[in-house]
PDB file of C-alpha atoms in Angstrom:
ATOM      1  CA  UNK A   1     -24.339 -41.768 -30.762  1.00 42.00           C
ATOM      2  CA  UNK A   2     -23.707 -43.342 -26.948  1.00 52.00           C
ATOM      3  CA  UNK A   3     -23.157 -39.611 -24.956  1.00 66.00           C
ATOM      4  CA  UNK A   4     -19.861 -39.739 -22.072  1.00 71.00           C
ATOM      5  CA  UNK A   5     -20.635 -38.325 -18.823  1.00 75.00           C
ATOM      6  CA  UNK A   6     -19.003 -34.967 -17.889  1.00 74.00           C
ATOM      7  CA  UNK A   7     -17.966 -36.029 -14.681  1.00 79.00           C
ATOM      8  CA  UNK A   8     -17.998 -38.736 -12.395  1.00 86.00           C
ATOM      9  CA  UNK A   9     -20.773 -39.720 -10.259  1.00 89.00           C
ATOM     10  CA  UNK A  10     -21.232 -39.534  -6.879  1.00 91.00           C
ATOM     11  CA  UNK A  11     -20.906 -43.536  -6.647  1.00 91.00           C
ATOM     12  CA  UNK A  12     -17.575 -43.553  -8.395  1.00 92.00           C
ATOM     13  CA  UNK A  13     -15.892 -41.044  -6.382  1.00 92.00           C
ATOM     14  CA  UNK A  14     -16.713 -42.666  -3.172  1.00 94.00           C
ATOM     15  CA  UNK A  15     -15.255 -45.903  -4.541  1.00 95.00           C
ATOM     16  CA  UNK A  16     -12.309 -44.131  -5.901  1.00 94.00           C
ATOM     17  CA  UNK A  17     -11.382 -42.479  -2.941  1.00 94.00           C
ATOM     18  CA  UNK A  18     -12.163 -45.626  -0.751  1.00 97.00           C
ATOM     19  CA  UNK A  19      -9.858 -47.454  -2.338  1.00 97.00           C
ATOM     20  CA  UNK A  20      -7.221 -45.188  -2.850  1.00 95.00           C
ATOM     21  CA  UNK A  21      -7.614 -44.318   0.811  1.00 96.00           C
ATOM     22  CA  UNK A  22      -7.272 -48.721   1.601  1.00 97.00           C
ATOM     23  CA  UNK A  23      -4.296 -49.039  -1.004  1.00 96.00           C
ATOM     24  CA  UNK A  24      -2.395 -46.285   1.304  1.00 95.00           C
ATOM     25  CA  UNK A  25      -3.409 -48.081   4.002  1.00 97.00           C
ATOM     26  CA  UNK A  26      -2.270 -51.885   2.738  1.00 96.00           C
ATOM     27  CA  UNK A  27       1.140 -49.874   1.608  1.00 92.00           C
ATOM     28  CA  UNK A  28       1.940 -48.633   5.803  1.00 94.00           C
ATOM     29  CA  UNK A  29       0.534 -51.840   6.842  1.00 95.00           C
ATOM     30  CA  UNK A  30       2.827 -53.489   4.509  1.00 90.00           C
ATOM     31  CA  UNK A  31       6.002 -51.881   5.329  1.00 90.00           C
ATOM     32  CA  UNK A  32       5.257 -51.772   9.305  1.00 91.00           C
ATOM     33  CA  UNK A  33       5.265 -56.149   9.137  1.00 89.00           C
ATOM     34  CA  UNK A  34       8.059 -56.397   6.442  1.00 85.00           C
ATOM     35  CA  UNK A  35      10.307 -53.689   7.568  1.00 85.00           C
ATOM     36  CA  UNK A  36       9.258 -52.394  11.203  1.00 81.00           C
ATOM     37  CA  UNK A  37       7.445 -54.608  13.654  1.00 79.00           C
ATOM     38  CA  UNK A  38       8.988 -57.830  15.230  1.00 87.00           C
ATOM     39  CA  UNK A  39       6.659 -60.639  15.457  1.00 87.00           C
ATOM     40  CA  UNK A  40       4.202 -60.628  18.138  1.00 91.00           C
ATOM     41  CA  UNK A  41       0.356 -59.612  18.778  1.00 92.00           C
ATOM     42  CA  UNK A  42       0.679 -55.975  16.851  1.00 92.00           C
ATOM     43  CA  UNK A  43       1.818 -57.435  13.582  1.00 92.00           C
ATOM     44  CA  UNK A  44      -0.868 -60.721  13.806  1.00 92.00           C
ATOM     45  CA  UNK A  45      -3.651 -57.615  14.444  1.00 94.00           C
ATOM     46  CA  UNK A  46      -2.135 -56.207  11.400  1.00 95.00           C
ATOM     47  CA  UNK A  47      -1.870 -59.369   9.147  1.00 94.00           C
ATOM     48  CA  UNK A  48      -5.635 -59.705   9.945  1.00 96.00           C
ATOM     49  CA  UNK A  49      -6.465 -56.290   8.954  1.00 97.00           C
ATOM     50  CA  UNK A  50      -4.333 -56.499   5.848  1.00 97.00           C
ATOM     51  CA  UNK A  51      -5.725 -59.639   4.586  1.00 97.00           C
ATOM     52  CA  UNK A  52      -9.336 -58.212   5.103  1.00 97.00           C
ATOM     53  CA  UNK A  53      -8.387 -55.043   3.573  1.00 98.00           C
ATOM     54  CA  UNK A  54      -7.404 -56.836   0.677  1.00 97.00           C
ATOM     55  CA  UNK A  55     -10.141 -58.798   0.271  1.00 98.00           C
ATOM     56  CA  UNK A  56     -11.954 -55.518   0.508  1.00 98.00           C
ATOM     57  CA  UNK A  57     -10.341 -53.552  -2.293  1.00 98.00           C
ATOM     58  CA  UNK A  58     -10.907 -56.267  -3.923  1.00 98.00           C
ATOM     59  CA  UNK A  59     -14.607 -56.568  -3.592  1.00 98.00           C
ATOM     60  CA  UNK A  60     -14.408 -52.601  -4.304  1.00 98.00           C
ATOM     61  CA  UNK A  61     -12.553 -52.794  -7.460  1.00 97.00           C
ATOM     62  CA  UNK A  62     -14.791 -55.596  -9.100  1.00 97.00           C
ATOM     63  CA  UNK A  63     -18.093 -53.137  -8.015  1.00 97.00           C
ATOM     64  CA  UNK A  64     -15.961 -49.965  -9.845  1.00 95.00           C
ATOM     65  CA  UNK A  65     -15.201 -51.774 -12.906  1.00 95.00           C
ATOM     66  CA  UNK A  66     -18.637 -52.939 -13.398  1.00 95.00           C
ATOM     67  CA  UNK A  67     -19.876 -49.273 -12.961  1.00 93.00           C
ATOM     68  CA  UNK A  68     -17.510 -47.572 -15.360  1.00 90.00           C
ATOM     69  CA  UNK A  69     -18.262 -50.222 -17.579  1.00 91.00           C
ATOM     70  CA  UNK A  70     -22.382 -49.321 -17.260  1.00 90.00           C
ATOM     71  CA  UNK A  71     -21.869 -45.572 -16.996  1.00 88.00           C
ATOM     72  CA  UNK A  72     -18.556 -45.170 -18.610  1.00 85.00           C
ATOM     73  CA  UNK A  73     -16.133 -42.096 -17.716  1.00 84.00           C
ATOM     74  CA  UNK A  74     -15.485 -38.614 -18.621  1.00 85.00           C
ATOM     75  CA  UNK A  75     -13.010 -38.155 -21.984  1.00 85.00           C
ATOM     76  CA  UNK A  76      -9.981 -36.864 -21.039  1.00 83.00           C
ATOM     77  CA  UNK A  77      -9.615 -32.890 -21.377  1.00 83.00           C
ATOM     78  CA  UNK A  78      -9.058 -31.577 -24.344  1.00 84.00           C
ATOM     79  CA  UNK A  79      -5.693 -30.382 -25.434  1.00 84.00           C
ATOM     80  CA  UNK A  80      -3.301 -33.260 -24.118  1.00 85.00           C
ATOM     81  CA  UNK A  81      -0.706 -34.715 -26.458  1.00 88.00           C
ATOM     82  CA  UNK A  82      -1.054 -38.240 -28.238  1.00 92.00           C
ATOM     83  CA  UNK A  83       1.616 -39.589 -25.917  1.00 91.00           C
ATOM     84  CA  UNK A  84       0.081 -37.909 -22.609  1.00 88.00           C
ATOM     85  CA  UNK A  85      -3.342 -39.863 -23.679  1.00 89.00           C
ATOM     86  CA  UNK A  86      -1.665 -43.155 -24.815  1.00 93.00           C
ATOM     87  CA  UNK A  87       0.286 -42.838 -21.092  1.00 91.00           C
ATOM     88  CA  UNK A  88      -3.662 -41.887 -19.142  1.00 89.00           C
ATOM     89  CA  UNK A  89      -5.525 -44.685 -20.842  1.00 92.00           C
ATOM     90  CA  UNK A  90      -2.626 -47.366 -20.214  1.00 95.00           C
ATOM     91  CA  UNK A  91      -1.964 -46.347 -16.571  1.00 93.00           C
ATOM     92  CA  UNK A  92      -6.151 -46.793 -15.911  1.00 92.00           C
ATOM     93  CA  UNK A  93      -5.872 -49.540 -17.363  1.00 94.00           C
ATOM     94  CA  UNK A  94      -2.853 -51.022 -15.295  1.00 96.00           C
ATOM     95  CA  UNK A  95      -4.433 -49.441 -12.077  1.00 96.00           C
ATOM     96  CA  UNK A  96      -7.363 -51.775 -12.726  1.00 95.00           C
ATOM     97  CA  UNK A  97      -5.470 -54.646 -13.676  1.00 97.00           C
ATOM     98  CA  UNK A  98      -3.176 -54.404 -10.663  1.00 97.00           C
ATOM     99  CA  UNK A  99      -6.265 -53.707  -7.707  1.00 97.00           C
ATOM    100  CA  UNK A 100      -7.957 -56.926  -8.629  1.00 98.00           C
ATOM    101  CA  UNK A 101      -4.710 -58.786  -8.835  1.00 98.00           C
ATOM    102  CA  UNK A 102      -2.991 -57.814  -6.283  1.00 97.00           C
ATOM    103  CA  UNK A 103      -5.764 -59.333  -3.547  1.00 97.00           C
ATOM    104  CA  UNK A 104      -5.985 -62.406  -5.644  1.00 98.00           C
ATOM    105  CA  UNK A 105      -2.301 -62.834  -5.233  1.00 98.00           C
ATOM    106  CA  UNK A 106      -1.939 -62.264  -1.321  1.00 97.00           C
ATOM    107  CA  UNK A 107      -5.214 -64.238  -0.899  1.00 97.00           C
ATOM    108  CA  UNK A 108      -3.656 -67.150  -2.973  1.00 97.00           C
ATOM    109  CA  UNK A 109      -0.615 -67.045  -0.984  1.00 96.00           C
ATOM    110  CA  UNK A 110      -2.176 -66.591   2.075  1.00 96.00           C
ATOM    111  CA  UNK A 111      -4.238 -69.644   1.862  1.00 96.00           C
ATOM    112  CA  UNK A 112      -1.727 -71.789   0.903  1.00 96.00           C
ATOM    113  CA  UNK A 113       0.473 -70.949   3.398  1.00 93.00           C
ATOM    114  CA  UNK A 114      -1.520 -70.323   6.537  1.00 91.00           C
ATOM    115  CA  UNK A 115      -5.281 -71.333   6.316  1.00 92.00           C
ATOM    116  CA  UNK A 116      -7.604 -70.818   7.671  1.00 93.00           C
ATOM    117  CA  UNK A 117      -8.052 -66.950   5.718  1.00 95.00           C
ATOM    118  CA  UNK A 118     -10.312 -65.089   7.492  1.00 96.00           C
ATOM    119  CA  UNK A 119     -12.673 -61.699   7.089  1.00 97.00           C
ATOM    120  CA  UNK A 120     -11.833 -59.634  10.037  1.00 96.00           C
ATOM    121  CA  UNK A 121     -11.656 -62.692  12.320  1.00 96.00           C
ATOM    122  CA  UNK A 122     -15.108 -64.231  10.806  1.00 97.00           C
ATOM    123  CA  UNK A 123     -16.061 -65.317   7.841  1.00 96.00           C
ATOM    124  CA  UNK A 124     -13.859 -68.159   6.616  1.00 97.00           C
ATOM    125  CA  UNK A 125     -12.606 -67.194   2.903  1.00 97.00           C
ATOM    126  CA  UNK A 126      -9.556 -69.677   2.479  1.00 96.00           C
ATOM    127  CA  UNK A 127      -9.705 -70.504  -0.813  1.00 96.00           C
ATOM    128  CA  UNK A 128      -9.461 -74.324  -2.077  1.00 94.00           C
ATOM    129  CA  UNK A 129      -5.292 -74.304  -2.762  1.00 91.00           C
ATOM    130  CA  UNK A 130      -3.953 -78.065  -2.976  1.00 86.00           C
ATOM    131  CA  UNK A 131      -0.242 -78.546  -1.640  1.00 83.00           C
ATOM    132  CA  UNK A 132       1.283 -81.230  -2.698  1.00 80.00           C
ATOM    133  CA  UNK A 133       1.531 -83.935  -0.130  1.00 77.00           C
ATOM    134  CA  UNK A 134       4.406 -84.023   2.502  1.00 76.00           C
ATOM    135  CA  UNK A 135       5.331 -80.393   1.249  1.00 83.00           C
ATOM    136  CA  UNK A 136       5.521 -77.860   3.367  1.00 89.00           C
ATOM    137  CA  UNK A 137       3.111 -75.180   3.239  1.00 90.00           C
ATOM    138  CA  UNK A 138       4.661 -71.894   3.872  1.00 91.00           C
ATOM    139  CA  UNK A 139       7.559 -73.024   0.924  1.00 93.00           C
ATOM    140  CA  UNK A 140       4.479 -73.795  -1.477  1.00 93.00           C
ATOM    141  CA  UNK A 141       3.619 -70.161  -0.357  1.00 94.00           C
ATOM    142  CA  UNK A 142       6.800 -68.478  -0.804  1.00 94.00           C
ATOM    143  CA  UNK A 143       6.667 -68.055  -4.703  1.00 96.00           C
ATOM    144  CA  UNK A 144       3.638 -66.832  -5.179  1.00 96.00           C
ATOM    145  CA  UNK A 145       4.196 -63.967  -1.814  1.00 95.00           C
ATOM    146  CA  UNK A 146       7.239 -62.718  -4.182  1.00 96.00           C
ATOM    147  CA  UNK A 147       4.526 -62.553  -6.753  1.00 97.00           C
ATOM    148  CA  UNK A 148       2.311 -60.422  -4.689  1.00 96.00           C
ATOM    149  CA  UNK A 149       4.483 -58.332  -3.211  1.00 94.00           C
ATOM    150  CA  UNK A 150       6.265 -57.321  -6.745  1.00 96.00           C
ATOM    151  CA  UNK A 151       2.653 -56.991  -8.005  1.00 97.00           C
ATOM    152  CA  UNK A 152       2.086 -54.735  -4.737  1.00 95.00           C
ATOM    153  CA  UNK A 153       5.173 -52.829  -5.468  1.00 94.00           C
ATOM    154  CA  UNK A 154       4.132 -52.131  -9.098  1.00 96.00           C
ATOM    155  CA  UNK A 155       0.800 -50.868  -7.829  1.00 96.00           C
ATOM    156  CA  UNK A 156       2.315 -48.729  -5.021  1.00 94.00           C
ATOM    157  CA  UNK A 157       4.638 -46.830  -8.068  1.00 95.00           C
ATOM    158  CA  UNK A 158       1.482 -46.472 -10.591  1.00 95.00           C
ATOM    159  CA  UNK A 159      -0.235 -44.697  -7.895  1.00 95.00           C
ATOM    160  CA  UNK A 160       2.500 -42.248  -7.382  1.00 94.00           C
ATOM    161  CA  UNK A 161       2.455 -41.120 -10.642  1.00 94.00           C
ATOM    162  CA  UNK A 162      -1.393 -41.555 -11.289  1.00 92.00           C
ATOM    163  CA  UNK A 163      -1.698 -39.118  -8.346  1.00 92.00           C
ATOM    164  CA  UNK A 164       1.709 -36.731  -9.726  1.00 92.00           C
ATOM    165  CA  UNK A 165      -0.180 -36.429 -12.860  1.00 90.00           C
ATOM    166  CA  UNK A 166      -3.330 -35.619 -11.456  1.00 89.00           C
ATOM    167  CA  UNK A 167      -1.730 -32.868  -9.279  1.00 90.00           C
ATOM    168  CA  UNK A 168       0.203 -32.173 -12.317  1.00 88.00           C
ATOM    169  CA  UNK A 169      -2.832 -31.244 -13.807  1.00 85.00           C
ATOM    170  CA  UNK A 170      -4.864 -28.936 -11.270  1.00 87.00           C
ATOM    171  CA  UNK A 171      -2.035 -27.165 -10.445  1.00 91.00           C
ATOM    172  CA  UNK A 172      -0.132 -26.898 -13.659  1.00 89.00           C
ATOM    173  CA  UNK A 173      -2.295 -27.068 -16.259  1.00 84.00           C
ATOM    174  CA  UNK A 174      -5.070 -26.226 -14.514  1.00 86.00           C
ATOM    175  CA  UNK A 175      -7.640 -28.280 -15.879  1.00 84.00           C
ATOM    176  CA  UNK A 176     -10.661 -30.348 -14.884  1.00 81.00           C
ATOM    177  CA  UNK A 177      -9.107 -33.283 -14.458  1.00 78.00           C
ATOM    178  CA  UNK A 178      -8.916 -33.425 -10.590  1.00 81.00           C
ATOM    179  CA  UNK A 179     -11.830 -31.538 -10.544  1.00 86.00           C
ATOM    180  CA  UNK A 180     -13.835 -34.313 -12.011  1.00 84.00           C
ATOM    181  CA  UNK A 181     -13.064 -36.765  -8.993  1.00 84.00           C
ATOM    182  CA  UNK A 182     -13.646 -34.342  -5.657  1.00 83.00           C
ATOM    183  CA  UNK A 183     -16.719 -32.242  -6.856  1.00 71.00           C
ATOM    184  CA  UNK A 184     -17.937 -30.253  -9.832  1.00 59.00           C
ATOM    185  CA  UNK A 185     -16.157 -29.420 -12.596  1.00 49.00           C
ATOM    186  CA  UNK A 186     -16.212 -26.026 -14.549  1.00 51.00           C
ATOM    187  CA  UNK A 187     -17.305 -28.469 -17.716  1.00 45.00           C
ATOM    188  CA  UNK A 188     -20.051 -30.253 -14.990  1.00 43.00           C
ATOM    189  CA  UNK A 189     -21.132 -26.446 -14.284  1.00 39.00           C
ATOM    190  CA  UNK A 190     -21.283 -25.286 -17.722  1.00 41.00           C
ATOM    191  CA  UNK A 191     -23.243 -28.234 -19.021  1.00 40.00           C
ATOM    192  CA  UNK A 192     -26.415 -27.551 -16.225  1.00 38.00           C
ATOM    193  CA  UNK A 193     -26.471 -24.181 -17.246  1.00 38.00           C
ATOM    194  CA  UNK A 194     -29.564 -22.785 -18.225  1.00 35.00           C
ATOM    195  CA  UNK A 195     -28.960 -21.628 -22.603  1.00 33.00           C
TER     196      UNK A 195
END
């Protein structure tokens, strides 16, 4: 019988934490050239850093999901109502769903609309997307940019309440749960004890 890891490793807490820190970041970023900034210099800087932080989660979230899929993940506590563990696995689930689509989306749009895509100012990344010809490209682009940014939206609200939950659960039922993803857990501690 296949044994589940007590807690995470080192490996998937930096990538955890990386991205969560980059998905903040894409969400401020966001909001400053939708809502905020005119255009002008700052907000090209910023498209260029959220493009390439997108293509960076992305790279990220492809490298986690291959490693919980190799070294699996802690079960949930023990304790937790059917619903509450129905409600965990599907949000993971969705959270993982949503950080590799959500780059492929703004990438796809991106690239149709305003080639050439590049990694922080370098590496050329546009990807191959035909346009029909005599169209014009930033229409073609429009449509799927609504698809992105409702995507983005969606992932924006999953990680509010993937974080409430996990704050619901250090503080309220004070549990391992958080625990698990910034250090050692009491479970971690108990299982390298010395019988």
């Amino acid at each position: 019988m296949e044994t589940r890891p007590v807690s995470y490793s080192t490996g998937q807490k930096v990538l955890h934490w990386t991205i969560a820190a980059l998905i903040v970041a894409q969400v401020i970023i966001g909001i400053l050239i939708a809502l905020v900034l005119k255009p002008g210099p700052v907000t090209d800087v910023l498209y260029e850093v959220h493009k390439s932080f997108g293509l960076t989660i992305l790279a990220l979230a492809l490298v986690r999901i291959a490693v919980r899929w190799r070294r699996g993940a802690p079960p949930l506590v023990g304790g937790l109502p059917a619903w509450q563990r129905v409600a965990a696995r599907t949000s993971h689930y969705a959270l993982y769903v949503l950080i590799v689509i959500v780059p492929i989306a703004g990438w796809t749009a991106t690239s149709t609309c305003c080639p050439p895509v590049k990694y922080f100012w370098t590496v050329d990344v546009t990807l191959p997307v035909e346009v029909e010809e005599g169209e014009d490209r930033m229409e073609a682009s429009k449509p799927i940019f609504r698809i992105h940014r409702a995507l983005a939206l969606t992932l924006a609200g999953l990680v509010l309440i993937h974080a409430g939950a996990a704050l619901h659960h250090h503080f309220v039922r004070r549990d391992d749960t958080l625990r698990r993803m910034l250090g050692s857990s009491k479970s971690a501690l108990q299982a390298t004890k010395p019988v």
